[in-house]
Coordinates of C-alpha atoms in Angstrom, one line a residue:
X25 CA 64.9 -51.7 21.9
X26 CA 67.8 -51.3 24.3
X27 CA 68.3 -54.2 26.7
X28 CA 69.3 -51.7 29.4
X29 CA 65.9 -50.0 29.5
X30 CA 62.9 -51.5 31.3
X31 CA 60.2 -53.3 29.4
X32 CA 57.2 -51.2 28.6
X33 CA 54.0 -52.0 30.4
X34 CA 50.5 -50.7 29.5
X35 CA 47.3 -50.7 31.5
X36 CA 45.1 -52.7 29.2
X37 CA 41.4 -51.6 29.6
X38 CA 40.2 -55.0 28.3
X39 CA 42.1 -56.9 31.1
X40 CA 41.8 -54.1 33.7
X41 CA 45.5 -54.5 34.6
X42 CA 49.0 -53.7 33.4
X43 CA 50.5 -56.0 30.8
X44 CA 53.8 -56.0 29.0
X45 CA 53.5 -54.3 25.6
X46 CA 53.0 -57.2 23.1
X47 CA 53.7 -56.3 19.4
X48 CA 52.3 -58.0 16.3
X49 CA 55.6 -57.3 14.5
X50 CA 58.8 -56.9 16.6
X51 CA 60.1 -53.4 16.5
X52 CA 56.9 -51.9 15.0
X53 CA 53.8 -50.4 16.7
X54 CA 50.5 -49.7 15.1
X55 CA 48.3 -47.4 17.2
X56 CA 44.8 -46.2 16.3
X57 CA 43.2 -43.4 18.3
X58 CA 39.6 -42.2 17.9
X59 CA 39.8 -38.6 16.9
X60 CA 37.5 -35.7 16.6
X61 CA 34.0 -35.3 15.3
X62 CA 34.5 -32.0 13.5
X63 CA 31.4 -29.9 14.1
X64 CA 32.9 -27.5 16.7
X65 CA 36.2 -26.2 18.1
X66 CA 38.4 -28.5 20.2
X67 CA 37.8 -28.4 24.0
X68 CA 40.1 -29.6 26.8
X69 CA 38.9 -33.1 26.5
X70 CA 40.1 -33.2 22.9
X71 CA 43.4 -31.6 24.0
X72 CA 43.9 -34.4 26.6
X73 CA 43.4 -37.1 23.9
X74 CA 45.9 -35.2 21.6
X75 CA 48.6 -34.7 24.2
X76 CA 48.2 -38.2 25.8
X77 CA 48.6 -40.2 22.7
X78 CA 51.2 -37.8 21.2
X79 CA 53.3 -38.5 24.3
X80 CA 52.8 -42.2 24.0
X81 CA 53.9 -42.1 20.4
X82 CA 56.9 -39.9 21.3
X83 CA 58.0 -42.3 24.0
X84 CA 57.6 -45.4 21.8
X85 CA 59.7 -43.7 19.1
X86 CA 62.3 -42.6 21.7
X87 CA 62.6 -46.3 22.5
X88 CA 63.6 -47.0 18.9
X89 CA 60.2 -48.5 17.8
X90 CA 58.8 -47.7 14.4
X91 CA 55.4 -46.3 15.1
X92 CA 52.5 -45.9 12.7
X93 CA 50.1 -43.5 14.4
X94 CA 46.6 -43.3 13.0
X95 CA 44.0 -40.8 14.4
X96 CA 40.8 -40.6 12.4
X97 CA 38.5 -37.7 11.6
X98 CA 34.7 -38.2 11.8
X99 CA 33.4 -35.8 9.1
X100 CA 29.9 -37.3 8.6
X101 CA 27.7 -37.6 11.7
X102 CA 24.3 -36.6 13.0
X103 CA 25.8 -33.7 15.0
X104 CA 27.6 -32.4 11.9
X105 CA 24.5 -32.6 9.8
X106 CA 22.5 -30.7 12.4
X107 CA 25.2 -28.0 12.9
X108 CA 25.5 -27.4 9.1
X109 CA 21.7 -27.1 8.8
X110 CA 21.6 -24.7 11.8
X111 CA 24.2 -22.4 10.1
X112 CA 23.0 -22.9 6.6
X113 CA 26.5 -24.1 5.7
X114 CA 27.6 -26.9 3.4
X115 CA 29.0 -29.9 5.1
X116 CA 32.4 -29.8 3.3
X117 CA 32.9 -26.1 4.3
X118 CA 31.9 -26.7 7.9
X119 CA 34.0 -29.8 8.5
X120 CA 37.1 -28.3 6.7
X121 CA 36.9 -25.2 8.8
X122 CA 36.9 -27.2 12.0
X123 CA 39.6 -29.5 10.8
X124 CA 41.8 -26.5 10.1
X125 CA 41.1 -25.2 13.6
X126 CA 41.9 -28.6 15.1
X127 CA 45.3 -28.7 13.3
X128 CA 46.1 -25.2 14.6
X129 CA 45.3 -26.3 18.2
X130 CA 47.4 -29.5 17.7
X131 CA 50.4 -27.5 16.6
X132 CA 50.0 -25.0 19.5
X133 CA 50.0 -28.0 21.9
X134 CA 53.2 -29.3 20.5
X135 CA 51.7 -32.4 19.0
X136 CA 53.3 -34.3 16.1
X137 CA 50.9 -34.9 13.2
X138 CA 49.6 -38.5 13.0
X139 CA 51.2 -40.7 10.4
X140 CA 47.8 -41.2 8.8
X141 CA 44.7 -39.1 9.4
X142 CA 41.8 -40.9 7.6
X143 CA 38.5 -39.2 7.1
X144 CA 35.2 -41.1 7.3
X145 CA 33.8 -39.7 4.1
X146 CA 36.8 -41.1 2.2
X147 CA 36.3 -44.7 3.4
X148 CA 32.6 -45.3 2.8
X149 CA 33.4 -48.0 0.3
X150 CA 35.4 -49.9 2.9
X151 CA 32.5 -49.5 5.4
X152 CA 30.1 -51.0 2.9
X153 CA 32.3 -54.0 2.3
X154 CA 32.6 -54.6 6.1
X155 CA 28.8 -54.3 6.5
X156 CA 28.2 -56.8 3.7
X157 CA 30.6 -59.2 5.4
X158 CA 28.7 -58.9 8.7
X159 CA 25.4 -59.6 7.0
X160 CA 26.8 -62.7 5.3
X161 CA 28.2 -63.9 8.6
X162 CA 24.9 -63.5 10.4
X163 CA 26.0 -60.6 12.6
X164 CA 23.9 -58.0 10.8
X165 CA 20.5 -57.7 9.2
X166 CA 18.6 -55.3 6.9
X167 CA 14.9 -54.9 8.0
X168 CA 14.0 -53.6 4.5
X169 CA 13.6 -49.9 5.3
X170 CA 17.1 -49.0 4.0
X171 CA 18.8 -49.4 7.5
X172 CA 21.2 -52.1 8.5
X173 CA 21.7 -53.1 12.2
X174 CA 24.2 -55.1 14.1
X175 CA 22.7 -58.0 16.0
X176 CA 24.4 -57.7 19.3
X177 CA 23.2 -61.0 20.7
X178 CA 25.0 -62.8 17.8
X179 CA 28.3 -61.8 19.4
X180 CA 28.6 -63.6 22.8
X181 CA 31.6 -61.6 23.9
X182 CA 29.7 -58.3 23.7
X183 CA 30.3 -56.3 26.9
X184 CA 33.7 -57.7 27.9
X185 CA 35.5 -54.4 27.4
X186 CA 33.1 -52.4 29.5
X187 CA 32.4 -55.2 32.0
X188 CA 28.6 -55.1 31.3
X189 CA 26.3 -58.1 30.8
X190 CA 23.7 -58.3 28.0
X191 CA 21.0 -58.5 30.7
X192 CA 22.2 -55.3 32.3
X193 CA 22.4 -53.5 29.0
X194 CA 19.0 -54.8 27.9
X195 CA 17.3 -53.3 30.9
X196 CA 18.2 -49.8 29.9
X197 CA 17.9 -50.2 26.1
X198 CA 15.0 -48.9 24.0
X199 CA 13.9 -48.6 20.4
X200 CA 13.7 -45.0 19.2
X201 CA 10.8 -43.9 17.0
X202 CA 11.5 -44.8 13.3
X203 CA 13.8 -47.6 14.1
X204 CA 13.0 -51.2 13.0
X205 CA 15.4 -53.2 15.3
X206 CA 14.8 -56.8 16.2
X207 CA 16.4 -56.1 19.6
X208 CA 16.7 -52.8 21.6
X209 CA 20.5 -53.7 22.0
X210 CA 21.1 -53.6 18.2
X211 CA 22.8 -50.6 16.7
X212 CA 22.9 -49.0 13.3
X213 CA 25.6 -49.9 10.8
X214 CA 23.9 -48.0 7.9
X215 CA 21.2 -45.4 8.0
X216 CA 18.7 -44.8 5.2
X217 CA 19.0 -41.3 3.7
X218 CA 16.6 -38.6 4.9
X219 CA 15.6 -35.7 2.6
X220 CA 18.4 -33.2 2.3
X221 CA 21.0 -35.3 4.0
X222 CA 24.2 -36.5 2.2
X223 CA 23.9 -40.0 0.9
X224 CA 25.9 -42.8 -0.7
X225 CA 24.6 -45.7 -2.8
X226 CA 24.5 -49.1 -1.1
X227 CA 22.9 -52.5 -1.6
X228 CA 20.1 -51.4 0.7
X229 CA 19.5 -48.0 -1.0
X230 CA 20.9 -44.5 -0.5
X231 CA 22.2 -43.8 3.0
X232 CA 25.2 -43.0 5.2
X233 CA 27.2 -45.0 7.6
X234 CA 26.6 -45.3 11.3
X235 CA 29.2 -43.8 13.6
X236 CA 30.7 -47.0 15.0
X237 CA 31.4 -48.7 11.7
X238 CA 33.7 -45.9 10.7
X239 CA 36.5 -46.8 13.0
X240 CA 36.3 -50.5 12.4
X241 CA 36.7 -49.8 8.6
X242 CA 39.4 -47.1 8.9
X243 CA 41.6 -49.1 11.4
X244 CA 41.4 -52.2 9.2
X245 CA 42.3 -50.1 6.1
X246 CA 45.3 -48.3 7.7
X247 CA 46.7 -50.9 10.1
X248 CA 45.2 -54.3 9.1
X249 CA 43.1 -56.8 10.9
X250 CA 45.5 -57.1 13.9
X251 CA 47.3 -54.1 15.4
X252 CA 48.9 -53.2 18.7
X253 CA 47.1 -50.4 20.5
X254 CA 43.7 -48.9 20.2
X255 CA 43.2 -45.7 22.2
X256 CA 40.7 -42.9 23.0
X257 CA 38.9 -41.1 25.8
X258 CA 37.2 -43.0 28.6
X259 CA 33.8 -41.7 27.3
X260 CA 34.3 -43.9 24.2
X261 CA 34.8 -47.2 26.0
X262 CA 31.1 -47.8 25.9
X263 CA 29.3 -48.1 23.5
X264 CA 31.7 -47.0 20.7
X265 CA 34.7 -49.2 21.4
X266 CA 32.5 -52.1 22.5
X267 CA 30.7 -51.8 19.2
X268 CA 34.0 -51.6 17.3
X269 CA 35.1 -54.9 18.8
X270 CA 31.8 -56.6 17.9
X271 CA 31.9 -55.3 14.3
X272 CA 35.6 -56.1 13.7
X273 CA 35.8 -59.5 15.4
X274 CA 32.4 -60.4 14.0
X275 CA 33.8 -59.8 10.5
X276 CA 36.8 -62.1 11.3
X277 CA 39.4 -59.5 12.4
X278 CA 41.4 -60.2 15.5
X279 CA 41.5 -56.3 16.0
X280 CA 43.5 -54.6 18.8
X281 CA 45.9 -56.3 21.1
X282 CA 45.8 -53.6 23.8
X283 CA 43.2 -50.9 24.8
X284 CA 44.2 -47.6 26.4
X285 CA 41.7 -45.0 27.7
X286 CA 42.6 -41.6 29.1
X287 CA 40.5 -40.2 32.0
X288 CA 37.8 -37.5 32.0
X289 CA 38.4 -33.8 32.3
X290 CA 36.7 -32.0 35.3
X291 CA 36.2 -28.3 35.7
X292 CA 36.6 -27.2 39.3
X293 CA 35.9 -30.8 40.4
X294 CA 32.8 -31.2 38.2
X295 CA 32.7 -33.3 35.1
X296 CA 33.2 -31.1 32.0
X297 CA 30.2 -31.3 29.7
X298 CA 28.5 -29.1 27.1
X299 CA 25.1 -29.8 28.8
X300 CA 26.5 -28.2 32.0
X301 CA 28.0 -25.3 30.0
X302 CA 31.3 -25.7 31.8
X303 CA 33.5 -26.8 28.9
X304 CA 36.7 -24.9 27.9
X305 CA 37.8 -24.4 24.4
X306 CA 41.5 -24.8 23.7
X307 CA 41.6 -21.7 21.5
X308 CA 40.2 -19.6 24.4
X309 CA 43.0 -20.7 26.7
X310 CA 45.9 -20.4 24.3
X311 CA 46.2 -16.6 24.3
X312 CA 46.3 -16.6 28.1
X313 CA 48.6 -19.6 28.9
X314 CA 50.2 -20.7 25.6
X315 CA 50.2 -24.2 24.3
X316 CA 53.2 -25.5 26.2
X317 CA 51.7 -24.6 29.5
X318 CA 48.5 -26.4 28.6
X319 CA 50.5 -29.4 27.5
X320 CA 52.5 -29.3 30.8
X321 CA 49.3 -29.0 32.8
X322 CA 47.9 -32.1 31.1
X323 CA 51.2 -34.1 31.6
X324 CA 51.1 -33.3 35.3
X325 CA 48.3 -35.9 35.8
X326 CA 48.6 -39.5 34.9
X327 CA 46.6 -40.1 31.7
X328 CA 44.2 -42.5 33.3
X329 CA 43.4 -40.2 36.2
X330 CA 40.7 -37.5 36.1
X331 CA 42.2 -34.2 35.0
X332 CA 40.8 -31.3 37.1
X333 CA 40.9 -27.9 35.4
X334 CA 41.1 -24.7 37.4
X335 CA 42.8 -21.3 36.9
X336 CA 44.9 -22.0 40.0
X337 CA 46.2 -25.3 38.7
X338 CA 47.0 -23.8 35.3
X339 CA 49.0 -21.0 37.1
X340 CA 50.8 -23.7 39.0
X341 CA 51.6 -25.4 35.7
X342 CA 53.0 -22.2 34.3
X343 CA 55.2 -21.7 37.4
X344 CA 56.5 -25.3 37.2
X345 CA 57.4 -25.0 33.6
X346 CA 59.0 -21.6 34.4
X347 CA 61.3 -23.4 36.9
X348 CA 62.4 -25.8 34.3
X349 CA 63.1 -23.2 31.7
X350 CA 64.9 -21.1 34.3
X351 CA 67.4 -23.9 34.7
X352 CA 68.1 -23.8 31.0
X353 CA 68.7 -20.0 30.7
X354 CA 72.1 -18.7 29.6
X355 CA 73.2 -22.1 28.5
X356 CA 76.8 -22.0 27.3
X357 CA 77.6 -23.7 24.0
X358 CA 80.2 -25.9 25.6
X359 CA 81.7 -25.5 29.1
X360 CA 83.7 -28.7 28.9
X361 CA 81.3 -30.6 31.1
X362 CA 80.5 -34.2 30.5
X363 CA 77.4 -36.0 31.7
X364 CA 78.2 -37.6 35.1
X365 CA 76.8 -41.0 36.1
X366 CA 73.3 -40.6 34.8
X367 CA 70.6 -41.5 37.4
X368 CA 68.0 -39.2 35.7
X369 CA 67.7 -41.1 32.4
X370 CA 67.1 -44.6 34.1
X371 CA 64.6 -43.0 36.5
X372 CA 62.8 -41.2 33.6
X373 CA 62.5 -44.3 31.6
X374 CA 61.4 -46.3 34.6
X375 CA 58.5 -43.9 35.0
X376 CA 57.6 -43.8 31.3
X377 CA 57.8 -47.5 30.8
X378 CA 55.4 -48.0 33.7
X379 CA 52.2 -47.1 31.8
X380 CA 53.5 -43.7 30.6
X381 CA 53.6 -42.2 34.1
X382 CA 54.3 -38.6 33.1
X383 CA 54.0 -37.0 36.7
X384 CA 56.9 -39.2 37.9
X385 CA 58.8 -38.4 34.7
X386 CA 58.3 -34.7 35.3
X387 CA 59.6 -35.2 38.9
X388 CA 62.8 -36.5 37.5
X389 CA 63.1 -33.3 35.3
X390 CA 62.7 -31.1 38.4
X391 CA 65.4 -33.0 40.2
X392 CA 67.7 -32.5 37.3
X393 CA 66.8 -28.8 37.1
X394 CA 67.7 -28.5 40.8
X395 CA 71.1 -30.1 40.2
X396 CA 71.7 -27.7 37.2
X397 CA 70.9 -24.7 39.4
X398 CA 73.1 -26.0 42.2
X399 CA 76.1 -26.3 39.8
X400 CA 75.4 -22.9 38.2
X401 CA 75.3 -21.2 41.7
X402 CA 78.5 -23.1 42.7
X403 CA 80.3 -22.0 39.5
X404 CA 80.5 -25.6 38.3
X405 CA 80.0 -26.8 34.7
X406 CA 76.4 -27.6 33.9
X407 CA 75.9 -27.6 30.1
X408 CA 75.9 -31.4 29.8
X409 CA 73.2 -31.7 32.4
X410 CA 71.2 -28.9 30.7
X411 CA 71.4 -30.7 27.4
X412 CA 70.2 -33.9 29.2
X413 CA 67.2 -31.9 30.5
X414 CA 66.2 -30.7 27.1
X415 CA 66.7 -34.2 25.7
X416 CA 64.4 -35.8 28.2
X417 CA 61.9 -32.9 27.9
X418 CA 61.7 -33.5 24.1
X419 CA 60.3 -37.0 24.8
X420 CA 57.4 -35.3 26.6
X421 CA 57.2 -32.6 23.9
X422 CA 58.4 -29.7 26.2
X423 CA 61.5 -27.5 26.8
X424 CA 62.4 -27.1 23.2
X425 CA 62.0 -23.3 22.9
X426 CA 64.7 -20.7 23.7
X427 CA 64.4 -20.3 27.4
X428 CA 64.5 -16.5 27.0
X429 CA 61.5 -16.6 24.7
X430 CA 59.4 -18.6 27.2
X431 CA 60.5 -16.7 30.3
X432 CA 59.7 -13.4 28.6
X433 CA 56.3 -14.7 27.7
X434 CA 56.5 -13.9 24.0
X435 CA 53.1 -15.6 23.4
X436 CA 51.2 -13.5 25.9
X437 CA 51.0 -10.3 23.8
X438 CA 53.2 -8.2 26.1
X439 CA 55.0 -5.0 25.1
X440 CA 58.7 -6.0 25.1
X441 CA 59.8 -2.5 24.0
X442 CA 58.0 -1.0 27.0
X443 CA 59.6 -3.5 29.4
X444 CA 63.1 -3.0 28.1
X445 CA 62.7 0.8 28.2
X446 CA 61.8 0.5 31.9
X447 CA 64.8 -1.7 32.5
X448 CA 67.1 0.8 30.7
X449 CA 65.6 3.7 32.8
X450 CA 66.3 1.6 36.0
X451 CA 69.9 1.0 34.9
X452 CA 70.4 4.7 34.3
X453 CA 68.9 5.5 37.8
X454 CA 71.3 3.0 39.4
X455 CA 74.3 4.5 37.6
X456 CA 73.2 7.9 39.0
X457 CA 72.8 6.3 42.5
X458 CA 69.1 7.2 42.4
X459 CA 68.1 4.0 44.1
X460 CA 64.6 5.1 45.1
X461 CA 63.8 5.6 41.4
X462 CA 65.4 2.2 40.5
X463 CA 63.3 0.5 43.2
X464 CA 60.2 2.3 41.9
X465 CA 60.8 1.0 38.4
X466 CA 61.4 -2.5 39.6
X467 CA 58.2 -2.4 41.6
X468 CA 56.3 -1.0 38.6
X469 CA 57.5 -4.0 36.5
X470 CA 56.6 -6.5 39.2
X471 CA 53.1 -5.1 39.4
X472 CA 52.8 -5.9 35.7
X473 CA 54.0 -9.5 36.3
X474 CA 57.6 -8.9 35.2
X475 CA 60.5 -10.1 37.4
X476 CA 64.0 -8.8 37.0
X477 CA 67.2 -10.8 37.7
X478 CA 70.4 -8.8 38.0
X479 CA 73.6 -10.6 37.1
X480 CA 77.2 -10.0 35.9
X481 CA 76.0 -9.8 32.3
X482 CA 73.3 -7.3 33.1
X483 CA 69.6 -7.5 33.9
X484 CA 67.4 -10.2 32.5
X485 CA 63.6 -10.4 32.9
X486 CA 60.8 -13.0 32.8
X487 CA 57.1 -13.2 33.5
X488 CA 56.0 -14.1 37.0
X489 CA 53.5 -17.0 37.5
X490 CA 50.6 -14.9 36.4
X491 CA 49.8 -13.6 33.0
X492 CA 51.2 -10.2 33.6
X493 CA 50.7 -7.3 31.2
X494 CA 52.0 -3.8 30.5
X495 CA 50.5 -0.4 29.9

């Protein structure tokens, strides 16, 4: 890590404040992120998790750190079993279909694949070993009906992450029908098999793992008993992450040094939830806005803040990204320019080192784009600055396409031949000094969301802030 760059600080959810990034092994980072339960397509909340931690990983690697990025897949769960039964589909077929769809969305959002992507069904053996350790250490018990439960009161530190006391939690806890818990606070580590459900052999009879034990086992298998960062959405802080801590530390593992949680997604200022019917699927938004605009939209909010979704805000994100790509258009291979005294790089790193503050980092990119445009308009060399803009954009996972492709909206399903035909007809009308017809053609294109820019090299075009379209 370069001494000239500021130290990285992370807001640690456990401590409730920013702390310097502390590494188990100097120069190496192990990060575990709770991934998707694959029974449906990814929604905006999943997209935020993907983009947030992809950006964290990109920045850590840009700082010269060797990062092992683990994001798990939950492919056995009550919701998956119910969905497969509803559709009369095998579990393997259902989960693989949604895993493939998740990977498609991930690529569209510009996310780098995790270093390791463990699946729960491939780690049942490790889960059983962990459960047996907890039973031996007095943190878990088997009531004799094939289930195994974690005894929450055996772990005095329970509730520290979420800031909840055992008394507060007990007042809202209850025992569901069919459960044989000693205490309403206890949670399932292993569930006895029900007819028709998938099952694995265990010392307590056929069954399947509880949800929480999965991540404790998979993080330990992939990163060891002590690793650097555990991340996920704020909705997982309690009880999932609280239970992970109890399981892992109860079994003798030190577990995560830092905890990071991204904020909720809101739809028109209302919390997104399937129960309210206001959730948005990534694949429904991609044909309209494209993955890079969605990524840029997510980066415009600090990862810990609520992310409010609206059509207006997405259009603003498209317009902002268009401004950055416009600064990169017609970039000469080499105009002899050299990077002047670079204030943008230090400012960018200052923002990102301060708990990955992407809105401030984007503000630096906009300042850099304004300087590029000023130099272009003044006839001054600007290629070195443009390369710097692309370089810093890469750390955020943006600005890596050909500017012409983005500005023409090649992902929006528009008819390029029709547009270029109208531009050619307008050029012919101008040559014939038929300016009324040329203006009519320009207006026709503008009504379809296509903006023209006349320059010495001819006429170029791009999409306006809206989606646009053609006949």
